[in-house]
Tab-separated table of C-alpha atoms in Angstrom:
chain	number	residue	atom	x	y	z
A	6	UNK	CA	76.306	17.209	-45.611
A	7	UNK	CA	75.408	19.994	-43.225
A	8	UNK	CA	71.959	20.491	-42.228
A	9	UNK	CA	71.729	24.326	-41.529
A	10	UNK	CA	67.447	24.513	-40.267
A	11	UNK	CA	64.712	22.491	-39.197
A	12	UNK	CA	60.963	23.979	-40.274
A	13	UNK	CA	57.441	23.079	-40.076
A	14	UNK	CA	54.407	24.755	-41.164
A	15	UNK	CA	52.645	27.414	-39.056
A	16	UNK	CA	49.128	28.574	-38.934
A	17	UNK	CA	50.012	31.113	-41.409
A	18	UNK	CA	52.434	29.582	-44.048
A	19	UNK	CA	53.848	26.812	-45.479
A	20	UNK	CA	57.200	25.053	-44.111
A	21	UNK	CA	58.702	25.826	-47.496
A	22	UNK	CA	57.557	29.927	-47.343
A	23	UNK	CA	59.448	29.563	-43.687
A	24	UNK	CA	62.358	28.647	-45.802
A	25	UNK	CA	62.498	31.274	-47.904
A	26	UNK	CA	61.668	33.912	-45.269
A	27	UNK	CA	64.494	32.422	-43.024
A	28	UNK	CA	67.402	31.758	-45.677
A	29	UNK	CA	66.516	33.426	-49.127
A	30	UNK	CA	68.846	33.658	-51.848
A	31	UNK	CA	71.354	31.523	-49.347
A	32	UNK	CA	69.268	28.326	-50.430
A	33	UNK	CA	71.127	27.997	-53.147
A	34	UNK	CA	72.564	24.905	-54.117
A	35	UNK	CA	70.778	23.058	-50.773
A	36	UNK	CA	69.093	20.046	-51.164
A	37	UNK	CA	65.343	20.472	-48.687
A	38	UNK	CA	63.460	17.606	-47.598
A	39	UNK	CA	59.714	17.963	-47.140
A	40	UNK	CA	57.545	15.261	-44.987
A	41	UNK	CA	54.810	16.613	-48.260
A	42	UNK	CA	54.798	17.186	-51.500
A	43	UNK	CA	55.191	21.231	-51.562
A	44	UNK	CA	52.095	22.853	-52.874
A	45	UNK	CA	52.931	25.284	-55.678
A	46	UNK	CA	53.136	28.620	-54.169
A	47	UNK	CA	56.074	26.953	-51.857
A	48	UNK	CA	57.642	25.629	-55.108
A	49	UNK	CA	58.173	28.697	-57.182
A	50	UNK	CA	59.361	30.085	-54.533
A	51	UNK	CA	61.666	27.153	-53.966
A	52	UNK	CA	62.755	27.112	-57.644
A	53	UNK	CA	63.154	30.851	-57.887
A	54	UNK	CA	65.717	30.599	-54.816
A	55	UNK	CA	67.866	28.064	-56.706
A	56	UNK	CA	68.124	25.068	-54.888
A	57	UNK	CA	69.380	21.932	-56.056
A	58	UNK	CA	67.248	19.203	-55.057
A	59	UNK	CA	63.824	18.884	-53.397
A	60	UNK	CA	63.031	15.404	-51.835
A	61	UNK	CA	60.096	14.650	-50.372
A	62	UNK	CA	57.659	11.864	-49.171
A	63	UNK	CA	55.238	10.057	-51.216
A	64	UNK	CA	51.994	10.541	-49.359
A	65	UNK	CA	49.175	13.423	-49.145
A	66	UNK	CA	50.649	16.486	-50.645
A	67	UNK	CA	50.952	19.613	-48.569
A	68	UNK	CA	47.477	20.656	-50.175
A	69	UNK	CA	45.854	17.903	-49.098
A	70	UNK	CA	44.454	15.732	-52.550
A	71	UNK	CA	42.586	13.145	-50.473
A	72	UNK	CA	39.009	14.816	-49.887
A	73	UNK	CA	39.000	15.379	-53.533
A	74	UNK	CA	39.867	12.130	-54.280
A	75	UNK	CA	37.241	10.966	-52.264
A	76	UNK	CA	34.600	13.103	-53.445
A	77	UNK	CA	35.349	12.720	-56.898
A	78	UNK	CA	35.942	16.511	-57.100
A	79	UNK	CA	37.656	18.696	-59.302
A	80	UNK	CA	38.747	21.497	-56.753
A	81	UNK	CA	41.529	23.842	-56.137
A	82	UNK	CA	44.137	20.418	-55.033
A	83	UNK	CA	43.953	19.129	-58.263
A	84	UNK	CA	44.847	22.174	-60.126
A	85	UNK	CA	47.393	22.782	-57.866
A	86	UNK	CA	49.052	19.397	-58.057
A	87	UNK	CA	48.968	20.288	-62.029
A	88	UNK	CA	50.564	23.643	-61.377
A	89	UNK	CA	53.317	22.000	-59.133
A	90	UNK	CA	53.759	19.206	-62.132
A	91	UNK	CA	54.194	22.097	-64.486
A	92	UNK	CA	56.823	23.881	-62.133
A	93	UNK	CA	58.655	20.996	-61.808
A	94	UNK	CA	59.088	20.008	-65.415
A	95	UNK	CA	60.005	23.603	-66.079
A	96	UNK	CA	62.640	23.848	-63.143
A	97	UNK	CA	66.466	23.203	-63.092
A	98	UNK	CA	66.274	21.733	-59.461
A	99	UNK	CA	65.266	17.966	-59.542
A	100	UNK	CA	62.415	17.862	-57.590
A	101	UNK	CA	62.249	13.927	-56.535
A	102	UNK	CA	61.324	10.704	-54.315
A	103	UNK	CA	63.914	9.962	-52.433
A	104	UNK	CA	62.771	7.276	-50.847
A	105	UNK	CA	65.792	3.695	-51.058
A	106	UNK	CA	64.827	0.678	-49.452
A	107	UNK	CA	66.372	0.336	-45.949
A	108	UNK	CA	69.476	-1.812	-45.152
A	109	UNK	CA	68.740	-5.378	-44.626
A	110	UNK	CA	68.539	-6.170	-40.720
A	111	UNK	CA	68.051	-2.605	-40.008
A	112	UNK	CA	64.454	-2.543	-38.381
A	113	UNK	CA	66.119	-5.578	-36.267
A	114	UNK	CA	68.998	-3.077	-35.169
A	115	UNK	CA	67.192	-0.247	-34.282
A	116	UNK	CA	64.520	-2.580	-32.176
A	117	UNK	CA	68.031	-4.172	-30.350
A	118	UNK	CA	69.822	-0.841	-29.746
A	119	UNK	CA	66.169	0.894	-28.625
A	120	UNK	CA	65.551	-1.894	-25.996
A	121	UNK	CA	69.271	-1.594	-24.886
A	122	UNK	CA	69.417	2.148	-24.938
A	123	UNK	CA	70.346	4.377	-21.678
A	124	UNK	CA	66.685	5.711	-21.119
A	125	UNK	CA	65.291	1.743	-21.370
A	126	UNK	CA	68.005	0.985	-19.071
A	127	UNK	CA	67.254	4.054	-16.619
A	128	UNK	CA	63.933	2.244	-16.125
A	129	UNK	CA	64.802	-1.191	-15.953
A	130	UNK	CA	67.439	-0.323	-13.720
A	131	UNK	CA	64.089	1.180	-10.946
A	132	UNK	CA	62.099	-1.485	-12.257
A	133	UNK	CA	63.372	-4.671	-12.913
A	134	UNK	CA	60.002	-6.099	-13.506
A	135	UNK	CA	59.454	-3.606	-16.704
A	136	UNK	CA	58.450	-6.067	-19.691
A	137	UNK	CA	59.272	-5.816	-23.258
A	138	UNK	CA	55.778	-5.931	-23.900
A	139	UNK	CA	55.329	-2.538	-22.191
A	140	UNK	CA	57.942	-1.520	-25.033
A	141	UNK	CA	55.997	-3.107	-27.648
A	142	UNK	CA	52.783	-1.722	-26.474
A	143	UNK	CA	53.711	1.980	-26.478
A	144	UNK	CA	55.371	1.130	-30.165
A	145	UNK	CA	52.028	0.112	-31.276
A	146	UNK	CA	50.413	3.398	-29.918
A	147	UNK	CA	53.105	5.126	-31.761
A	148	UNK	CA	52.967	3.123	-35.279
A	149	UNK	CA	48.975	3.828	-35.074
A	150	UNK	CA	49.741	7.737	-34.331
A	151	UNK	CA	52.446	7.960	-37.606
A	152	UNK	CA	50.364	5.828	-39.773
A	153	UNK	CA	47.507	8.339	-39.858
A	154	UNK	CA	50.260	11.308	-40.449
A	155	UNK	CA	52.004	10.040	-42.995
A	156	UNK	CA	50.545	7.055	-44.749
A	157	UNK	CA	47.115	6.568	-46.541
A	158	UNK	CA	45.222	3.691	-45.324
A	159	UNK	CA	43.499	2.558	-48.819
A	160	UNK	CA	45.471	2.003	-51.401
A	161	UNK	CA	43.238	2.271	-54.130
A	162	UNK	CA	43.198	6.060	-53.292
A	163	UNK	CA	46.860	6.400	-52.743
A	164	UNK	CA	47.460	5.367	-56.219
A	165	UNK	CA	44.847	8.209	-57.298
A	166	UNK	CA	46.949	10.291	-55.293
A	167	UNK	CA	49.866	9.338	-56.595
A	168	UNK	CA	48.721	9.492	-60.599
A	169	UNK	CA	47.692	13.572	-59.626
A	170	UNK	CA	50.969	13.937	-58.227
A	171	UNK	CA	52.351	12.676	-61.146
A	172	UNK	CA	54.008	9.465	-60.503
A	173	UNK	CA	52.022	7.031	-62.445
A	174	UNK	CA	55.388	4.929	-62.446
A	175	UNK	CA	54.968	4.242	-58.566
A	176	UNK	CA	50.929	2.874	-59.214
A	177	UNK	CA	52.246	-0.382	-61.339
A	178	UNK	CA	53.600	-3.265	-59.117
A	179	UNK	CA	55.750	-4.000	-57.651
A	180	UNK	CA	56.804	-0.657	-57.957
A	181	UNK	CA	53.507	0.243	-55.508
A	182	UNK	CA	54.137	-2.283	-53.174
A	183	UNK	CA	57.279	-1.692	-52.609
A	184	UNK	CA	56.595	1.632	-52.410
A	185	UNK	CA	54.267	0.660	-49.298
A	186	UNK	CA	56.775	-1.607	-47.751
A	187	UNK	CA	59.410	0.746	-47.585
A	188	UNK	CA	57.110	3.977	-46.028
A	189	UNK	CA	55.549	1.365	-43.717
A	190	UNK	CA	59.203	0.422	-42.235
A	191	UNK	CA	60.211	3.757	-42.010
A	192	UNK	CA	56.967	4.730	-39.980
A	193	UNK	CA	58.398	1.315	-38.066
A	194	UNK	CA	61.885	2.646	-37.321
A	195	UNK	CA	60.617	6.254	-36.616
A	196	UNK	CA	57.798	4.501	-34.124
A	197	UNK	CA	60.472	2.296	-32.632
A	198	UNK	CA	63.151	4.624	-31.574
A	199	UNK	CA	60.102	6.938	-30.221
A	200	UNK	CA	59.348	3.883	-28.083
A	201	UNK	CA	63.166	4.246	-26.891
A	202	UNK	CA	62.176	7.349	-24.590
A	203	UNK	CA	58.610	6.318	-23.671
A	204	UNK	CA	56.285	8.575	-21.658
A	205	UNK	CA	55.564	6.082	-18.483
A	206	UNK	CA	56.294	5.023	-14.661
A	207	UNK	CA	56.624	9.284	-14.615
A	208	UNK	CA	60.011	9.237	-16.511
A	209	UNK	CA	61.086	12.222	-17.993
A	210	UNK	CA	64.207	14.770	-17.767
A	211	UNK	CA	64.375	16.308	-14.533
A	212	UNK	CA	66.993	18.585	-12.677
A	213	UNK	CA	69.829	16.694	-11.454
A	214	UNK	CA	70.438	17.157	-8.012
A	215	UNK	CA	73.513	19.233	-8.116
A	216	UNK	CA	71.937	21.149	-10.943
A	217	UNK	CA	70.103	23.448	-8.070
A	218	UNK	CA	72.432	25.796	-7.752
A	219	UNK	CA	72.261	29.960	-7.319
A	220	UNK	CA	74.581	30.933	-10.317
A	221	UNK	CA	72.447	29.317	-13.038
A	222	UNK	CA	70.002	31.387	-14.840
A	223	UNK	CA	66.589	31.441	-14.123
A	224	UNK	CA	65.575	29.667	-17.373
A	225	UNK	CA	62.434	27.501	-17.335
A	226	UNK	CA	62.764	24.644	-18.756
A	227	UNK	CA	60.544	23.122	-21.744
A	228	UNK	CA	58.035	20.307	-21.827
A	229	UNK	CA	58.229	17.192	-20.977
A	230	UNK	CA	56.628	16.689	-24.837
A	231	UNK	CA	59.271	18.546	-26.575
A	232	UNK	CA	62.098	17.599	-24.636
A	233	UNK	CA	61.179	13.957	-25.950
A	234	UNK	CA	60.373	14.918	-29.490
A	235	UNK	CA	64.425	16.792	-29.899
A	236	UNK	CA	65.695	13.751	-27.506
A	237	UNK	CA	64.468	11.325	-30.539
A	238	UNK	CA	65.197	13.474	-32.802
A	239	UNK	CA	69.059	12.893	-31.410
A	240	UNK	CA	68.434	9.053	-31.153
A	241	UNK	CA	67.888	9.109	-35.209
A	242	UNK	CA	71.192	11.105	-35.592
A	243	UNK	CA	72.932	8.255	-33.741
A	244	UNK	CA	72.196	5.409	-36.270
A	245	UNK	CA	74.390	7.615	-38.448
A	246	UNK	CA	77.453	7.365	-36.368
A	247	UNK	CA	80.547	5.569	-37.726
A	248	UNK	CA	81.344	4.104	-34.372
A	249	UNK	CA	79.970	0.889	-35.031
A	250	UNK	CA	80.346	-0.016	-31.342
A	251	UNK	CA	78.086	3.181	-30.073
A	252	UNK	CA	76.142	5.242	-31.689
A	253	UNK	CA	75.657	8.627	-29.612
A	254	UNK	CA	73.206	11.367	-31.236
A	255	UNK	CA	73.106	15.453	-30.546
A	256	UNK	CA	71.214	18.345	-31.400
A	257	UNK	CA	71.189	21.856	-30.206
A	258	UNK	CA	68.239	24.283	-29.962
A	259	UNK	CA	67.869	27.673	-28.534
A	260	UNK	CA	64.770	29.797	-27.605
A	261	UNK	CA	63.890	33.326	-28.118
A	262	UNK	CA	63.120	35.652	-25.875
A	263	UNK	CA	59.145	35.152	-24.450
A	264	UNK	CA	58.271	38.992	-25.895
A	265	UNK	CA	59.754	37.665	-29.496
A	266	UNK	CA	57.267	35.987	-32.223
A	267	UNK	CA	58.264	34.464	-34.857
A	268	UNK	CA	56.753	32.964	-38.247
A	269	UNK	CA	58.153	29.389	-37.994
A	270	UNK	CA	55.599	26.992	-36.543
A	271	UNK	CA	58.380	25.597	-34.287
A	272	UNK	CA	57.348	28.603	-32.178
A	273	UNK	CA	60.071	30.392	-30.157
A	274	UNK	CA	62.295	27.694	-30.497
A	275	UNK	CA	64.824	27.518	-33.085
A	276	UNK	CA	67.893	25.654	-34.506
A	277	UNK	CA	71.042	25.927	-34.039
A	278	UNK	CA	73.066	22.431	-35.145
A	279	UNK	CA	73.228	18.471	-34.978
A	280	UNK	CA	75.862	15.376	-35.286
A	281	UNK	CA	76.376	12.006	-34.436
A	282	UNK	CA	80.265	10.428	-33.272
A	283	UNK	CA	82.144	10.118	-36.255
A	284	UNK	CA	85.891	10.128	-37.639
A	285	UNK	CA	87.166	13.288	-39.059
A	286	UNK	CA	85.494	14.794	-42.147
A	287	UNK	CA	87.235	13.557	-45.314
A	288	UNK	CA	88.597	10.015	-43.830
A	289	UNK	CA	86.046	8.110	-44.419
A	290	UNK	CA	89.257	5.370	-46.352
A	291	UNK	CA	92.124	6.580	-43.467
A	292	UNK	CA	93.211	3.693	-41.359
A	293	UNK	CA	92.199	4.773	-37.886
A	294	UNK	CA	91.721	2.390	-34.675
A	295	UNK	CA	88.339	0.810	-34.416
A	296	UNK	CA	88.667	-1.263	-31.212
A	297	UNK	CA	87.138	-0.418	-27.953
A	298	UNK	CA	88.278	-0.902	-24.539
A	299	UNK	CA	88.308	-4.810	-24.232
A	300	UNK	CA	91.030	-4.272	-27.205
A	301	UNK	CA	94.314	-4.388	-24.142
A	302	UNK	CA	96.423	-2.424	-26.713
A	303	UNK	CA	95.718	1.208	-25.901
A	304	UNK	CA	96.881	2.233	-28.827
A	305	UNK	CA	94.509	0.633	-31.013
A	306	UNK	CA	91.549	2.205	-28.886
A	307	UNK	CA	89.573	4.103	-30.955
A	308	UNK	CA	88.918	7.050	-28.638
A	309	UNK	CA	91.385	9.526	-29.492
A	310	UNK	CA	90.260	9.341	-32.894
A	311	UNK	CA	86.121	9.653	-32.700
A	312	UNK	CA	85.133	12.735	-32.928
A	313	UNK	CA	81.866	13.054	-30.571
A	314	UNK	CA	78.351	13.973	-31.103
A	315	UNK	CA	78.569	16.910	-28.791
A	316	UNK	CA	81.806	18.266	-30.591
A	317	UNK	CA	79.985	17.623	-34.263
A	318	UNK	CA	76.795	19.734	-33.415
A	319	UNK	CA	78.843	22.681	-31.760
A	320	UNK	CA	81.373	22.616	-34.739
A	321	UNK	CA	78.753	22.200	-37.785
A	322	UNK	CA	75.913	25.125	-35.973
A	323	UNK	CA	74.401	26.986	-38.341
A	324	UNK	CA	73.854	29.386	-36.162
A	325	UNK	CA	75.663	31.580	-33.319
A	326	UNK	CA	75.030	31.032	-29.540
A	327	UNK	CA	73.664	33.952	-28.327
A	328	UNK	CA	74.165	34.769	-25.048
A	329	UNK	CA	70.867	35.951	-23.660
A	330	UNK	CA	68.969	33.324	-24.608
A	331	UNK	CA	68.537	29.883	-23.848
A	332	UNK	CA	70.007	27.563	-25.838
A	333	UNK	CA	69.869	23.765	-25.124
A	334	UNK	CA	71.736	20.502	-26.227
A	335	UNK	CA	69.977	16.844	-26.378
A	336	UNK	CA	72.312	14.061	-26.203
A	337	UNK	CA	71.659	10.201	-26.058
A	338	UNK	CA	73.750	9.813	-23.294
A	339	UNK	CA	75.520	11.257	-20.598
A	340	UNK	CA	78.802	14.198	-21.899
A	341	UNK	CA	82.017	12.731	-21.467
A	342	UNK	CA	84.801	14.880	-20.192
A	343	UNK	CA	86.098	15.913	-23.283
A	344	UNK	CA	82.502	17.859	-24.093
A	345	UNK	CA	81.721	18.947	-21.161
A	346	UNK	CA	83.703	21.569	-20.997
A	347	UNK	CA	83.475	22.959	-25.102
A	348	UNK	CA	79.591	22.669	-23.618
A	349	UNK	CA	80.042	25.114	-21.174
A	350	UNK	CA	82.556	27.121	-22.506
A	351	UNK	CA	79.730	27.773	-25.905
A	352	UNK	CA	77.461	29.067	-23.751
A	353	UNK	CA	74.655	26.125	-23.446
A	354	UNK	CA	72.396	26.942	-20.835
A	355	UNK	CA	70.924	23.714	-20.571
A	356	UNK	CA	71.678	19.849	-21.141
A	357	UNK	CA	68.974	16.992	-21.562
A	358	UNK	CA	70.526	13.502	-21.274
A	359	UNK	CA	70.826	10.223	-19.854
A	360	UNK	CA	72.350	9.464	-16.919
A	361	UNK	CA	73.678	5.773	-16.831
A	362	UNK	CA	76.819	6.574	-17.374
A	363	UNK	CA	77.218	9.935	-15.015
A	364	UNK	CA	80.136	9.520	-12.413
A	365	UNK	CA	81.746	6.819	-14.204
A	366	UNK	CA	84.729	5.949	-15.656
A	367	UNK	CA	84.957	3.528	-18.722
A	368	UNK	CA	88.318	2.782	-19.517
A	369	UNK	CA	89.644	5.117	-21.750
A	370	UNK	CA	86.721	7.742	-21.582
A	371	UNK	CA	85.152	9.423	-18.167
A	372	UNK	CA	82.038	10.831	-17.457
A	373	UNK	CA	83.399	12.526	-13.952
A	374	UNK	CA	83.000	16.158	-14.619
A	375	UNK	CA	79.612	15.955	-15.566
A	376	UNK	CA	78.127	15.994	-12.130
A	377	UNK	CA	80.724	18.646	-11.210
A	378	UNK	CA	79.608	20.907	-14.269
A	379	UNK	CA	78.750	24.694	-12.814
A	380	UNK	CA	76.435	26.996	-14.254
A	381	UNK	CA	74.884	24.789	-16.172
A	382	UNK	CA	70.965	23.514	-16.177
A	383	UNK	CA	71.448	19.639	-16.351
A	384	UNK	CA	68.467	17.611	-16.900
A	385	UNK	CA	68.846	13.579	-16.722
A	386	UNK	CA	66.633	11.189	-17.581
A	387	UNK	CA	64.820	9.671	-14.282
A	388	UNK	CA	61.754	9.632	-12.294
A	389	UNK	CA	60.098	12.479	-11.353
A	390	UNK	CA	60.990	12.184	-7.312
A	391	UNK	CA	57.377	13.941	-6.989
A	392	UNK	CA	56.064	10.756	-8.173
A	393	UNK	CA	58.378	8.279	-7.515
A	394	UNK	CA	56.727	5.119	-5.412
């Protein structure tokens, strides 16, 4: 599967109407995936383009259903949420929840690998004294702040919700409360590996030392805020990987000129492409090395067989890399020396990672021409030496 954009709503339309503006006819046969039910004027559109499926998450719909709910009113949501019932019972595409319960163990795995990832360690490693409980506290803040976005606190009203949205099927239990369980654990995975890059002791991605240099472009770089929000973005790719050793997680953004505007409600920011370390498309049965460096055998190493995040993302863009602007990759950790230079030579003008592993060499893979990397913006995750104490 190839993702080919990332939307969200704007001030003036609809994340689905940014779809359609931004792709067209070419939407056919893509599945979409909506964090709402899309309201109906997004769904004919939707339909009309083709697509194949249209997933999307079992709360609030995009035109919102719970005032009326709660006033008892007949208004302009409940109509729509008939028109969109009407559109989708008329409509080749299968418009669906796609919501599976999650692997067992796997809110356990993503708590272990969070605690133990490179921007946890970055801050253990200044402060030995940092507590789990710190961890646990900032999850909470985050679980609260996802919680009121995408669940509904009362029940009884969800299932009203649900019944105009028409799936009465989900309101019987334990259809319902499964239905609960499942969204709640997702929130709890999504809240968790947000914890994983957490905004405190004035952490944050910050030019590397031998990033000051006169022959890199004078781009600015972007928000502390942001820079977090695409850095977990590439922490969810990595629980994807098929290195079951090390999961590593990219995506790639650019940004459009400051005179440009642009309909999407990411702004001037746009993307370009994502992966996660993987074997080889299409060998998902071949018999390739799994062992990592303790293995003594070289040739059993897996390394010459993975391909990496960094190499995924630049191979499956959507999009091309455009010179003049500034386009950015987000990795969950530090480039190895076999990215590095396919990072440079596509043209990124900046890179946000980790930097546990930068200078090192591990065996089988190095991390040495990182730090040497020329022309390049490189932005690690440390303290801000403004702030440091």
């Amino acid at each position: 599967m190839k993702i080919i954009d990332l939307h969200c709503s704007s001030r003036a339309l609809h994340a689905g109407q940014v779809a359609v503006i931004k792709h067209g006819s070419r939407l056919k046969d893509c599945d979409l995936y909506f964090s709402r039910k899309p309201c109906s004027t997004c769904l004919k559109m939707i339909v009309n383009a083709g697509v194949n499926r249209i997933s999307y998450w079992p709360a609030d719909p995009e035109m919102s259903l719970e005032q009326e709910v709660s006033n008892h009113s007949n208004g302009d949501a409940k109509l729509d949420a008939k028109a969109v019932e009407r559109l989708k019972s008329n409509s080749r595409a299968h418009v669906c929840v796609l919501l599976q319960p999650l692997a067992c163990n796997i809110v356990q795995f993503v708590e272990e690998t969070s605690l133990k990832c490179d921007f946890i360690q970055n801050i253990l490693r200044k402060y030995p004294d940092f507590s789990t409980a710190l961890f646990y506290d900032y999850r909470q803040e985050k679980i609260k702040e996802y919680e009121a976005l995408f669940l509904i606190s009362d029940n009884e009203k969800h299932k009203e919700i649900l019944r105009l949205m028409g799936l009465e099927n989900l309101c019987e239990n334990p259809y319902f409360i499964n239905l609960r369980q499942n969204m709640k654990e997702l929130v709890l995975i999504l809240s968790t590996v947000a914890s994983s890059v957490p905004n405190c002791y004035d952490f944050g991605f910050y030019l590397s030392d031998n990033s000051i240099e006169s022959d890199i472009p004078p781009y600015h770089s972007i928000s502390q805020d942001i820079t977090r929000h695409c850095i977990i973005q590439a922490r969810l790719l990595a629980y994807r990987s098929e290195d079951h050793k090390i999961g590593v997680g990219a995506v790639i953004w650019a940004e459009r000129s400051s005179n440009t505007t642009d309909c999407d409600g990411t702004g001037s920011m746009y993307f370009l492409g994502c992966g996660y370390n993987a074997f080889p498309v299409g060998s998902e049965y071949a018999d390739f090395p799994n062992m990592d460096d303790k293995q003594k055998d070289r040739e059993i190493r897996k390394f010459r067989y993975i391909i990496h995040a960094e190499q995924n993302a630049l191979t499956f863009r959507s999009r091309e890399i455009k010179p003049d602007e500034k386009s950015m990759i987000f990795v969950t950790k530090c480039p190895c020396d076999e990215c590095v230079p396919l990072i440079k030579g596509a043209g990124i003008k900046q890179v946000y990672a980790g930097d546990v592993d930068i200078g090192k060499k591990k065996a089988d893979i190095s991390y040495l021409r990182f730090a040497e990397l020329k022309g390049v913006s490189k932005y690690a995750w440390q303290q801000n030496s403004h702030c440091a104490h």
